[in-house]
Coordinates of C-alpha atoms in Angstrom, one line a residue:
M1 CA -73.3 -40.2 -55.8
D2 CA -75.1 -42.8 -57.9
D3 CA -75.7 -45.2 -54.9
T4 CA -78.2 -43.1 -53.0
E5 CA -80.9 -45.8 -53.4
Y6 CA -78.7 -48.2 -51.3
G7 CA -76.6 -45.7 -49.4
R8 CA -79.0 -44.3 -46.8
F9 CA -77.1 -45.9 -43.9
V10 CA -73.6 -45.6 -45.3
D11 CA -70.9 -43.1 -44.2
W12 CA -69.3 -42.7 -47.6
D13 CA -66.2 -41.1 -46.1
K14 CA -65.4 -44.4 -44.4
M15 CA -65.9 -46.5 -47.5
E16 CA -62.8 -47.4 -49.4
T17 CA -62.2 -45.3 -52.5
G18 CA -62.7 -47.1 -55.8
G19 CA -65.6 -49.0 -54.4
Q20 CA -68.1 -47.1 -56.6
E21 CA -68.7 -47.6 -60.3
Q22 CA -70.7 -45.1 -62.4
N23 CA -72.2 -47.8 -64.7
P24 CA -72.4 -51.1 -62.8
K25 CA -72.9 -54.2 -64.9
V26 CA -76.1 -56.1 -64.7
L27 CA -76.0 -59.7 -63.4
N28 CA -78.2 -62.0 -65.4
C29 CA -76.4 -65.2 -64.6
T30 CA -78.5 -68.2 -63.2
D31 CA -76.1 -71.1 -63.6
F32 CA -74.7 -72.2 -60.2
Q33 CA -71.2 -72.9 -61.4
E34 CA -70.9 -69.6 -63.3
L35 CA -72.4 -67.7 -60.3
K36 CA -69.9 -69.4 -58.0
Q37 CA -67.0 -68.3 -60.2
L38 CA -68.2 -64.8 -60.5
S39 CA -68.7 -64.5 -56.7
R40 CA -65.2 -65.8 -56.1
Q41 CA -63.7 -63.4 -58.6
G42 CA -65.5 -60.4 -57.0
Y43 CA -67.6 -59.6 -60.1
W44 CA -70.0 -57.4 -58.1
A45 CA -67.5 -56.3 -55.4
K46 CA -66.6 -53.0 -57.2
S47 CA -70.1 -51.7 -57.5
H48 CA -72.1 -50.9 -54.4
S49 CA -75.4 -50.9 -56.3
L50 CA -74.7 -54.1 -58.1
R51 CA -73.7 -55.9 -54.9
A52 CA -76.9 -54.7 -53.3
K53 CA -79.0 -56.0 -56.2
V54 CA -77.2 -59.3 -56.2
Y55 CA -77.7 -59.7 -52.4
Q56 CA -81.4 -59.1 -52.9
K57 CA -81.5 -61.7 -55.7
L58 CA -79.5 -64.4 -53.9
I59 CA -81.4 -64.0 -50.6
K60 CA -84.8 -64.0 -52.3
E61 CA -83.9 -67.4 -53.7
I62 CA -83.2 -69.0 -50.3
P63 CA -85.9 -71.6 -49.6
C64 CA -87.7 -70.5 -46.4
R65 CA -90.5 -71.6 -44.1
T66 CA -94.0 -70.8 -45.3
V67 CA -94.5 -68.1 -42.7
T68 CA -91.4 -65.9 -42.8
P69 CA -91.6 -62.3 -41.6
D70 CA -91.2 -59.8 -44.4
A71 CA -90.8 -56.0 -44.7
S72 CA -94.5 -55.3 -44.0
V73 CA -94.2 -57.2 -40.7
Y74 CA -91.3 -55.0 -39.7
R75 CA -93.3 -51.8 -40.5
D76 CA -96.1 -53.1 -38.4
I77 CA -94.1 -54.0 -35.3
V78 CA -91.1 -51.6 -35.1
G79 CA -93.1 -48.8 -33.6
K80 CA -94.6 -51.0 -30.9
I81 CA -91.3 -52.5 -30.0
V82 CA -89.0 -49.5 -30.1
G83 CA -91.5 -46.8 -29.2
K84 CA -89.9 -43.4 -28.6
R85 CA -86.6 -44.7 -27.2
N86 CA -83.3 -43.6 -28.6
A87 CA -82.3 -46.3 -31.1
N88 CA -78.6 -46.0 -30.2
T89 CA -79.2 -46.8 -26.5
L90 CA -81.5 -49.9 -27.1
S91 CA -80.4 -53.0 -25.3
L92 CA -79.5 -55.9 -27.5
P93 CA -81.3 -59.3 -27.3
E94 CA -79.8 -61.9 -25.0
F95 CA -78.9 -64.2 -27.8
V96 CA -76.2 -62.0 -29.2
D97 CA -73.8 -62.8 -26.2
D98 CA -73.2 -59.1 -25.3
R99 CA -70.6 -58.8 -28.1
Q100 CA -70.0 -55.3 -29.5
V101 CA -71.9 -54.6 -32.7
P102 CA -69.5 -53.7 -35.5
S103 CA -70.4 -50.4 -37.2
Y104 CA -68.3 -51.1 -40.3
C105 CA -69.0 -48.0 -42.5
L106 CA -72.5 -47.2 -41.2
N107 CA -73.5 -43.7 -40.3
S108 CA -75.2 -42.8 -37.0
E109 CA -78.7 -43.6 -38.4
G110 CA -77.5 -47.0 -39.5
I111 CA -75.9 -47.8 -36.2
G112 CA -79.2 -47.2 -34.5
A113 CA -81.1 -49.1 -37.1
V114 CA -79.1 -52.3 -36.4
R115 CA -80.4 -52.4 -32.8
K116 CA -84.0 -51.8 -34.0
I117 CA -83.8 -54.6 -36.5
L118 CA -82.2 -57.0 -33.9
L119 CA -85.0 -56.3 -31.4
C120 CA -87.7 -57.0 -34.1
I121 CA -85.9 -60.2 -35.1
S122 CA -85.9 -61.3 -31.5
N123 CA -89.7 -60.7 -31.4
Q124 CA -90.3 -62.7 -34.5
F125 CA -87.8 -65.5 -33.9
P126 CA -88.4 -66.6 -30.3
D127 CA -86.6 -69.9 -31.0
I128 CA -83.2 -68.2 -31.5
S129 CA -81.3 -68.8 -28.2
F130 CA -77.7 -68.0 -29.2
C131 CA -76.6 -66.2 -32.3
P132 CA -73.6 -63.9 -31.7
V133 CA -72.9 -63.4 -35.5
L134 CA -76.3 -61.8 -36.1
P135 CA -75.4 -58.2 -35.2
P136 CA -72.5 -58.1 -37.8
I137 CA -74.7 -59.8 -40.4
V138 CA -77.4 -57.2 -39.9
A139 CA -74.9 -54.4 -39.9
L140 CA -73.3 -55.7 -43.2
L141 CA -76.6 -56.2 -45.0
L142 CA -77.8 -52.7 -43.9
H143 CA -75.1 -51.2 -46.1
Y144 CA -76.8 -52.8 -49.1
S145 CA -80.5 -52.2 -48.2
K146 CA -82.9 -49.5 -49.2
D147 CA -84.4 -49.2 -45.8
E148 CA -84.6 -51.0 -42.4
A149 CA -87.6 -53.1 -43.5
E150 CA -85.8 -54.5 -46.5
C151 CA -82.8 -55.4 -44.3
F152 CA -85.1 -57.1 -41.8
E153 CA -86.7 -59.2 -44.5
N154 CA -83.3 -60.3 -45.9
V155 CA -82.0 -61.3 -42.4
S156 CA -85.3 -63.1 -41.7
R157 CA -85.0 -65.2 -44.9
I158 CA -81.5 -66.2 -43.9
L159 CA -82.7 -67.3 -40.5
A160 CA -85.8 -69.0 -41.8
C161 CA -83.9 -71.2 -44.4
N162 CA -85.5 -74.6 -44.4
D163 CA -83.3 -76.4 -46.8
P164 CA -81.9 -79.4 -44.8
N165 CA -78.8 -79.4 -47.0
R166 CA -78.0 -75.8 -46.6
R167 CA -76.7 -74.5 -43.2
L168 CA -76.5 -70.7 -43.0
V169 CA -76.5 -69.3 -39.4
D170 CA -76.1 -71.1 -36.1
Q171 CA -79.0 -70.1 -33.9
T172 CA -78.5 -72.2 -30.7
F173 CA -75.6 -72.6 -28.3
L174 CA -75.5 -76.3 -29.2
A175 CA -75.1 -75.5 -32.9
F176 CA -72.5 -72.8 -32.2
E177 CA -70.5 -74.9 -29.8
S178 CA -70.4 -77.9 -32.2
S179 CA -69.3 -75.5 -35.0
C180 CA -66.3 -74.5 -32.8
M181 CA -65.5 -78.1 -32.2
T182 CA -65.8 -78.9 -35.9
F183 CA -63.5 -76.0 -36.7
G184 CA -61.0 -77.4 -34.2
D185 CA -61.2 -80.8 -35.9
L186 CA -60.6 -79.2 -39.3
A187 CA -57.8 -77.0 -38.0
G188 CA -56.1 -80.1 -36.6
K189 CA -56.3 -81.7 -40.1
Y190 CA -55.7 -78.8 -42.5
C191 CA -53.6 -76.4 -40.4
Q192 CA -51.2 -78.6 -38.6
G193 CA -48.5 -76.0 -38.2
P194 CA -50.8 -73.2 -36.8
H195 CA -52.6 -75.8 -34.7
K196 CA -49.4 -77.0 -33.1
L197 CA -48.6 -73.4 -32.2
M198 CA -52.1 -73.0 -30.6
V199 CA -51.5 -76.1 -28.6
A200 CA -48.1 -74.9 -27.4
V201 CA -49.2 -71.4 -26.3
S202 CA -52.7 -72.0 -25.1
E203 CA -54.0 -74.3 -22.3
D204 CA -57.5 -74.4 -23.9
V205 CA -57.3 -74.6 -27.7
L206 CA -61.1 -74.7 -28.1
E207 CA -61.3 -71.4 -26.2
V208 CA -59.2 -69.9 -28.9
Y209 CA -61.1 -71.5 -31.7
S210 CA -64.4 -70.4 -30.2
D211 CA -63.7 -67.0 -31.8
W212 CA -63.5 -68.4 -35.3
Q213 CA -66.8 -66.9 -36.4
K214 CA -66.0 -63.6 -34.6
W215 CA -62.8 -63.4 -36.8
L216 CA -65.0 -63.3 -39.8
F217 CA -68.0 -61.4 -38.5
G218 CA -66.7 -58.7 -36.2
D219 CA -62.9 -58.4 -36.5
L220 CA -62.4 -58.3 -40.3
P221 CA -62.8 -54.9 -42.0
L222 CA -65.9 -54.4 -44.2
T223 CA -64.1 -54.9 -47.5
Y224 CA -63.1 -58.4 -46.4
V225 CA -66.3 -59.5 -44.8
A226 CA -68.3 -58.3 -47.7
R227 CA -66.2 -60.4 -50.1
I228 CA -66.8 -63.4 -47.8
V229 CA -70.5 -62.8 -47.8
D230 CA -70.5 -62.5 -51.6
V231 CA -69.4 -66.2 -51.8
F232 CA -71.2 -67.3 -48.7
L233 CA -74.6 -66.4 -50.1
V234 CA -73.8 -68.6 -53.2
E235 CA -72.0 -71.5 -51.6
G236 CA -73.0 -71.7 -48.0
Y237 CA -71.6 -72.4 -44.6
K238 CA -68.5 -74.3 -45.7
V239 CA -67.0 -71.0 -47.1
L240 CA -66.8 -69.7 -43.5
F241 CA -64.7 -72.7 -42.4
R242 CA -62.4 -72.2 -45.4
V243 CA -61.8 -68.5 -44.8
A244 CA -61.3 -69.0 -41.0
L245 CA -58.7 -71.7 -41.7
A246 CA -57.0 -69.4 -44.2
L247 CA -56.9 -66.7 -41.5
L248 CA -55.2 -69.1 -39.2
K249 CA -52.7 -70.0 -41.8
F250 CA -51.8 -66.4 -42.5
F251 CA -51.6 -65.6 -38.8
H252 CA -49.1 -68.4 -38.4
K253 CA -47.1 -67.2 -41.3
V254 CA -47.0 -63.5 -40.4
R255 CA -47.1 -63.7 -36.6
G256 CA -46.1 -67.2 -35.8
G257 CA -42.4 -66.5 -35.6
Q258 CA -42.9 -63.8 -33.0
P259 CA -43.1 -64.5 -29.3
M260 CA -46.7 -64.7 -28.0
E261 CA -48.0 -64.9 -24.5
S262 CA -50.3 -67.8 -23.9
S263 CA -52.7 -65.7 -22.0
D264 CA -53.2 -63.4 -24.9
V265 CA -53.2 -65.6 -28.0
K266 CA -56.8 -64.7 -28.6
G267 CA -55.9 -61.1 -28.6
D268 CA -52.9 -61.7 -30.9
I269 CA -55.2 -63.3 -33.5
Q270 CA -57.8 -60.6 -33.1
A271 CA -55.2 -57.9 -33.6
F272 CA -53.9 -59.6 -36.7
V273 CA -57.4 -60.0 -38.2
R274 CA -58.3 -56.4 -37.5
D275 CA -55.1 -55.2 -39.2
I276 CA -55.1 -57.8 -41.9
S277 CA -54.9 -55.2 -44.7
K278 CA -51.3 -54.6 -43.7
S279 CA -50.3 -58.1 -44.8
V280 CA -53.1 -59.8 -46.8
S281 CA -55.5 -58.6 -49.5
P282 CA -59.1 -59.8 -49.7
E283 CA -58.2 -61.6 -53.0
K284 CA -55.2 -63.4 -51.4
L285 CA -57.3 -64.4 -48.4
L286 CA -60.0 -66.0 -50.6
E287 CA -57.3 -67.5 -52.9
K288 CA -55.8 -69.2 -49.8
A289 CA -59.2 -70.3 -48.6
F290 CA -60.2 -72.1 -51.8
A291 CA -56.8 -73.7 -52.1
I292 CA -57.6 -75.8 -49.0
R293 CA -58.9 -79.2 -50.1
L294 CA -61.7 -79.6 -47.5
F295 CA -63.9 -82.6 -47.5
S296 CA -67.5 -82.3 -48.8
R297 CA -70.3 -80.5 -47.1
K298 CA -72.0 -83.8 -46.3
E299 CA -68.9 -85.2 -44.5
I300 CA -68.5 -82.0 -42.5
H301 CA -72.2 -82.2 -41.7
L302 CA -71.7 -85.7 -40.3
L303 CA -68.8 -84.4 -38.2
Q304 CA -70.9 -81.5 -36.9
M305 CA -73.8 -83.9 -36.0
A306 CA -71.3 -86.1 -34.1
N307 CA -70.0 -83.1 -32.2
E308 CA -73.6 -82.0 -31.4
K309 CA -74.4 -85.5 -30.1
A310 CA -71.3 -85.6 -27.9
L311 CA -72.4 -82.3 -26.3
Q312 CA -76.0 -83.4 -25.9
Q313 CA -74.9 -86.6 -24.2
K314 CA -73.0 -84.5 -21.7
G315 CA -75.9 -82.2 -21.0
I316 CA -74.1 -79.2 -22.6
T317 CA -76.9 -77.6 -24.6
V318 CA -77.2 -74.0 -23.3
K319 CA -74.7 -71.2 -22.5
Q320 CA -74.3 -70.8 -18.8
K321 CA -74.8 -67.3 -17.3
R322 CA -72.0 -65.9 -15.1
V323 CA -70.0 -69.1 -15.1
K324 CA -67.7 -70.6 -17.7
S325 CA -69.4 -73.1 -19.9
P326 CA -68.6 -76.7 -18.9
V327 CA -67.4 -77.5 -22.3
R328 CA -64.8 -74.8 -21.9
Q329 CA -63.6 -76.3 -18.7
N330 CA -63.1 -79.8 -20.2
V331 CA -62.0 -79.5 -23.8
H332 CA -58.2 -79.8 -24.0
L333 CA -58.1 -79.6 -20.2
A334 CA -59.2 -83.2 -19.7
V335 CA -55.6 -84.3 -18.9
H336 CA -55.2 -83.1 -15.4
A337 CA -51.7 -83.3 -13.8
E338 CA -53.0 -84.3 -10.4
N339 CA -54.9 -87.4 -11.6
F340 CA -53.0 -88.5 -14.7
K341 CA -50.3 -91.1 -14.4
S342 CA -48.6 -93.0 -17.3
E343 CA -45.4 -94.9 -17.3
I344 CA -44.9 -94.0 -21.0
V345 CA -45.9 -90.3 -21.5
S346 CA -45.9 -87.1 -19.5
V347 CA -48.9 -84.9 -18.9
K348 CA -47.6 -82.5 -21.6
E349 CA -47.2 -85.3 -24.1
M350 CA -50.7 -86.6 -23.4
R351 CA -52.1 -83.1 -23.9
D352 CA -50.3 -82.9 -27.2
I353 CA -51.9 -86.2 -28.2
W354 CA -55.3 -84.9 -27.0
S355 CA -55.0 -82.0 -29.4
W356 CA -54.9 -84.5 -32.3
I357 CA -58.0 -86.5 -31.4
P358 CA -61.5 -85.5 -32.7
E359 CA -62.9 -82.6 -30.6
R360 CA -65.9 -84.6 -29.5
F361 CA -63.6 -87.0 -27.6
A362 CA -61.5 -84.2 -26.1
L363 CA -64.6 -83.6 -23.9
C364 CA -63.5 -86.8 -22.1
Q365 CA -60.6 -87.5 -19.8
P366 CA -58.1 -90.4 -20.4
L367 CA -59.0 -93.7 -18.6
L368 CA -56.3 -96.4 -18.3
L369 CA -57.9 -99.6 -19.6
Y370 CA -54.9 -101.9 -20.0
T371 CA -51.2 -102.0 -19.1
N372 CA -49.0 -105.1 -19.5
Q373 CA -47.3 -104.2 -16.2
E374 CA -50.5 -104.8 -14.3
H375 CA -52.6 -107.0 -16.6
G376 CA -50.1 -109.3 -18.2
N377 CA -48.5 -109.8 -21.6
T378 CA -51.2 -111.7 -23.5
L379 CA -53.5 -110.6 -26.3
S380 CA -56.4 -112.3 -24.5
R381 CA -56.0 -110.0 -21.5
F382 CA -55.5 -107.1 -23.9
Y383 CA -58.8 -107.7 -25.6
L384 CA -60.6 -108.5 -22.3
H385 CA -59.8 -105.0 -21.0
C386 CA -60.2 -103.1 -24.2
E387 CA -63.4 -104.5 -25.6
G388 CA -66.5 -102.3 -25.1
H389 CA -64.4 -99.1 -25.5
E390 CA -64.5 -96.9 -28.6
P391 CA -62.2 -95.1 -29.4
T392 CA -58.9 -96.2 -27.7
L393 CA -55.4 -94.9 -27.6
L394 CA -52.5 -97.3 -27.8
L395 CA -49.1 -96.3 -26.4
I396 CA -45.9 -98.3 -26.7
K397 CA -42.5 -97.8 -25.1
T398 CA -39.7 -99.9 -26.4
S399 CA -36.7 -101.3 -24.7
N400 CA -34.7 -98.6 -26.5
Q401 CA -36.8 -95.9 -24.8
E402 CA -38.6 -95.1 -28.1
V403 CA -42.3 -94.1 -27.8
C404 CA -45.0 -94.6 -30.5
G405 CA -48.6 -95.4 -30.7
A406 CA -51.9 -95.2 -32.5
Y407 CA -55.4 -93.6 -32.1
L408 CA -57.9 -96.3 -33.0
S409 CA -61.5 -95.3 -33.8
T410 CA -63.3 -98.6 -33.4
D411 CA -64.0 -101.1 -30.6
W412 CA -61.6 -104.1 -30.8
D413 CA -64.8 -106.3 -30.4
A414 CA -65.4 -105.6 -34.2
R415 CA -62.7 -108.1 -35.0
K416 CA -65.1 -111.0 -34.1
K417 CA -67.3 -110.2 -37.1
S418 CA -64.9 -112.1 -39.3
G419 CA -64.8 -115.1 -37.1
N420 CA -61.2 -116.5 -36.8
K421 CA -60.1 -114.8 -40.0
L422 CA -57.8 -111.8 -39.7
S423 CA -59.5 -108.8 -41.4
F424 CA -59.3 -105.1 -41.2
F425 CA -61.8 -102.7 -39.7
G426 CA -61.9 -99.1 -38.4
T427 CA -62.4 -95.7 -40.0
G428 CA -60.3 -93.0 -41.5
E429 CA -60.1 -91.2 -38.1
C430 CA -57.4 -93.7 -37.1
F431 CA -53.8 -92.4 -37.1
V432 CA -50.4 -93.5 -35.9
F433 CA -47.6 -91.5 -34.3
R434 CA -44.3 -91.4 -32.6
L435 CA -43.2 -89.2 -29.7
Q436 CA -39.6 -90.2 -29.0
P437 CA -37.1 -89.5 -30.3
E438 CA -39.1 -86.9 -32.3
V439 CA -42.8 -86.1 -32.7
E440 CA -44.5 -87.1 -35.9
R441 CA -48.1 -88.0 -36.7
Y442 CA -49.3 -89.9 -39.7
E443 CA -53.0 -89.7 -40.7
W444 CA -54.9 -91.7 -43.2
V445 CA -53.4 -91.2 -46.7
I446 CA -56.7 -90.1 -48.1
I447 CA -56.7 -87.0 -45.9
K448 CA -53.7 -85.5 -47.6
H449 CA -54.4 -87.2 -51.0
P450 CA -58.2 -87.1 -51.4
E451 CA -57.8 -87.8 -55.2
L452 CA -57.1 -91.4 -54.2
G453 CA -60.8 -91.7 -53.2
T454 CA -63.2 -91.7 -56.1
V455 CA -66.9 -91.1 -56.2
A456 CA -69.6 -93.5 -57.3
P457 CA -72.2 -92.4 -57.9
P458 CA -71.5 -88.7 -58.1
A459 CA -72.6 -86.8 -55.0
A460 CA -75.0 -83.9 -55.4
D461 CA -72.7 -81.4 -53.7
N462 CA -71.7 -79.2 -56.6
E463 CA -68.1 -79.6 -55.5
S464 CA -65.5 -82.1 -56.2
N465 CA -66.0 -84.4 -53.2
S466 CA -65.2 -87.9 -52.3
Y467 CA -68.3 -88.7 -50.3
Q468 CA -70.9 -91.3 -51.1
D469 CA -74.1 -91.6 -49.1
A470 CA -74.1 -94.5 -46.7
A471 CA -77.3 -96.1 -47.8
E472 CA -77.0 -98.9 -45.3
S473 CA -77.8 -96.6 -42.4
S474 CA -80.9 -94.5 -41.9
D475 CA -79.2 -92.3 -39.2
P476 CA -75.4 -91.9 -39.8
S477 CA -75.1 -89.5 -36.9
N478 CA -75.8 -92.4 -34.5
R479 CA -72.4 -93.8 -35.3
L480 CA -69.7 -92.9 -32.8
S481 CA -67.1 -92.2 -35.5
P482 CA -69.0 -91.3 -38.8
F483 CA -66.4 -88.9 -40.2
L484 CA -64.2 -90.4 -43.0
A485 CA -65.6 -93.9 -42.6
T486 CA -64.2 -96.4 -45.1
R487 CA -67.5 -97.1 -46.6
H488 CA -67.8 -93.5 -47.9
F489 CA -65.1 -94.2 -50.5
N490 CA -64.4 -96.3 -53.5
L491 CA -60.7 -96.8 -53.0
P492 CA -58.1 -97.8 -55.7
S493 CA -57.0 -100.8 -53.5
K494 CA -57.8 -102.3 -50.1
T495 CA -54.4 -101.3 -48.9
A496 CA -55.5 -97.7 -48.5
S497 CA -58.1 -98.7 -45.9
M498 CA -56.3 -101.2 -43.7
F499 CA -56.8 -99.4 -40.4
M500 CA -56.7 -102.1 -37.6
A501 CA -56.9 -105.9 -37.3
G502 CA -56.6 -108.4 -34.5
S503 CA -56.7 -112.1 -33.9
T504 CA -55.4 -114.5 -31.2
D505 CA -52.0 -114.4 -32.9
C506 CA -51.3 -110.7 -33.5
I507 CA -52.4 -107.1 -33.7
I508 CA -51.9 -105.1 -36.9
I509 CA -52.3 -101.4 -37.5
G510 CA -52.0 -100.0 -41.0
G511 CA -51.3 -102.2 -44.0
G512 CA -50.3 -102.4 -47.7
D513 CA -46.7 -103.0 -48.6
G514 CA -45.9 -103.2 -44.9
Q515 CA -47.5 -102.5 -41.5
A516 CA -47.3 -99.4 -39.4
L517 CA -47.4 -101.6 -36.3
Y518 CA -47.3 -105.4 -35.8
L519 CA -47.5 -106.8 -32.3
D520 CA -47.1 -110.5 -31.5
S521 CA -49.4 -112.7 -29.4
D522 CA -47.4 -112.3 -26.2
L523 CA -47.0 -108.5 -26.6
N524 CA -43.3 -108.8 -26.3
Y525 CA -42.0 -108.1 -29.8
G526 CA -43.1 -105.9 -32.6
R527 CA -42.3 -104.6 -36.1
T528 CA -42.9 -101.3 -37.8
S529 CA -42.5 -100.1 -41.4
H530 CA -43.9 -97.9 -44.1
C531 CA -47.5 -98.8 -45.0
N532 CA -49.9 -97.5 -47.7
T533 CA -52.8 -96.7 -45.3
F534 CA -50.9 -94.0 -43.4
N535 CA -47.9 -93.4 -45.8
N536 CA -45.8 -93.4 -42.7
Q537 CA -42.1 -93.8 -41.9
P538 CA -41.2 -96.5 -39.3
L539 CA -42.5 -95.4 -36.0
C540 CA -39.4 -96.6 -34.1
S541 CA -36.7 -99.3 -34.7
E542 CA -38.0 -101.6 -37.4
T543 CA -38.0 -104.5 -35.0
F544 CA -38.4 -103.8 -31.3
Q545 CA -38.9 -105.3 -27.9
I546 CA -41.9 -103.9 -26.0
A547 CA -41.0 -102.6 -22.5
I548 CA -44.4 -101.1 -21.6
I549 CA -47.7 -101.0 -23.4
E550 CA -50.8 -99.0 -22.3
V551 CA -54.3 -98.6 -23.8
W552 CA -56.3 -95.6 -22.8
G553 CA -60.0 -95.1 -23.2
F554 CA -62.1 -91.9 -23.0
K555 CA -64.1 -91.3 -19.8
D556 CA -66.9 -88.7 -19.4
N557 CA -65.5 -86.2 -17.0
L558 CA -68.6 -84.4 -16.0
N559 CA -69.8 -85.5 -12.6
N560 CA -73.5 -85.6 -11.8
D561 CA -73.5 -82.1 -10.2
E562 CA -71.7 -80.6 -13.2
R563 CA -74.1 -82.4 -15.6
S564 CA -77.1 -81.0 -13.7
S565 CA -75.8 -77.5 -13.8
A566 CA -75.3 -77.8 -17.6
L567 CA -78.9 -78.7 -18.2
P568 CA -81.4 -75.9 -19.1

């Protein structure tokens, strides 16, 4: 065997045949774009030795804190920490969430070494409070390490990365939870079929999506996870979102047509991922992942920061011991049958709408702000009750029993900035929809056709992206709805960004060659047609009479006792 230098911890009988190469090629590439292509193509995937050398090279180039533990530190502390205890019976650090450590293709010495390395990492990184993906990352890298100390140093460099533009591993519950929420946001936008299935079979969609990192690091076989890490070490965190979304798409395609019990949808996904070799090759998985036109890293970072802020504002910052985390109790369960009453939609329909909204607002419960049945049919009363609330949900029931509406990202008070002139405002999180006679949602046209947004000046993201830094704000994360804001794009025409407008005479939602919704000043009559902003079909009869109109806000549903229990 020619890989003894990097094979000390490997059970070669478990490794897939054909994974070794007698004369591995040398990688001398330094250009990022070329390196990216080679990693995606699996250039070093067929040689154990070459992959090990590439991992050492890529990890060594990670910018780290000045004082980062290295191999010599491990050799100094491992004896004191482990002592004479049996490595295979060592307790894991609390931050790994008691998840089973995958052995992949490690031998017995390697399985014990993972626990020793984790304990030493816990000693050297006391700030890590929650990092369930760390055991599989250690186990994977140990396959490609000369000894324990080298593996420890490589993992330490990944954890100590100090590049603010390079996210690698979530190390707190807040970061982990916001990642799950961000994945839910992305799944709702890019995997609408699978997401709709998740909503139908699961009461708590975020509880299902909380396993998205576990699918990658834990459930996937070594051959697959190693291919992901090949690209991850070159391109970063966004790769993980891509592959997890691809897994969701394949699960929907392969298993979606079969009956699933809502109580075991997590188990169904886990079983599919563990047996993925029966239906999807590593190459097909990555091909699907990179076919997804995700937004730029910077935009996803803004979304992640917004989700973190929403969690912080609700006091959800640490994992609760022996009780279900408050975020799990509230996300997608905010619409409670016993205290929700609408004259337009049922509890089930409202929960479906809740699955469409950004995850950070799914932490809140619906709060009825305005209804024409109680507050009167005038725009002045509409504005009076809706101003000061962001975002809002508009629901309309016509005299023909049709139901449609819009999710509106921005406070209606913003209309006053243009004086008496009717002008558009809002962000790309706005969308319109119909529920009766059939369900259909129409998002901002840029979401499905990002090529309509051009970049100026080019962003330093090394990807084709449509994001432009918002120079006018020193802290974009302070905005309630930063994701997909209009200012981030140079659009071909204003009609692609006509989200919402209001005056004393009318309300308009969506514009350009028509209006998705137009409501008159008395809120009695309306019109709907195709518009460029949402590229929608008419949401109901093209001219309609309003029977009932409701506006819902988003209320924090943690009471003071719950909030106190969520604090550290």
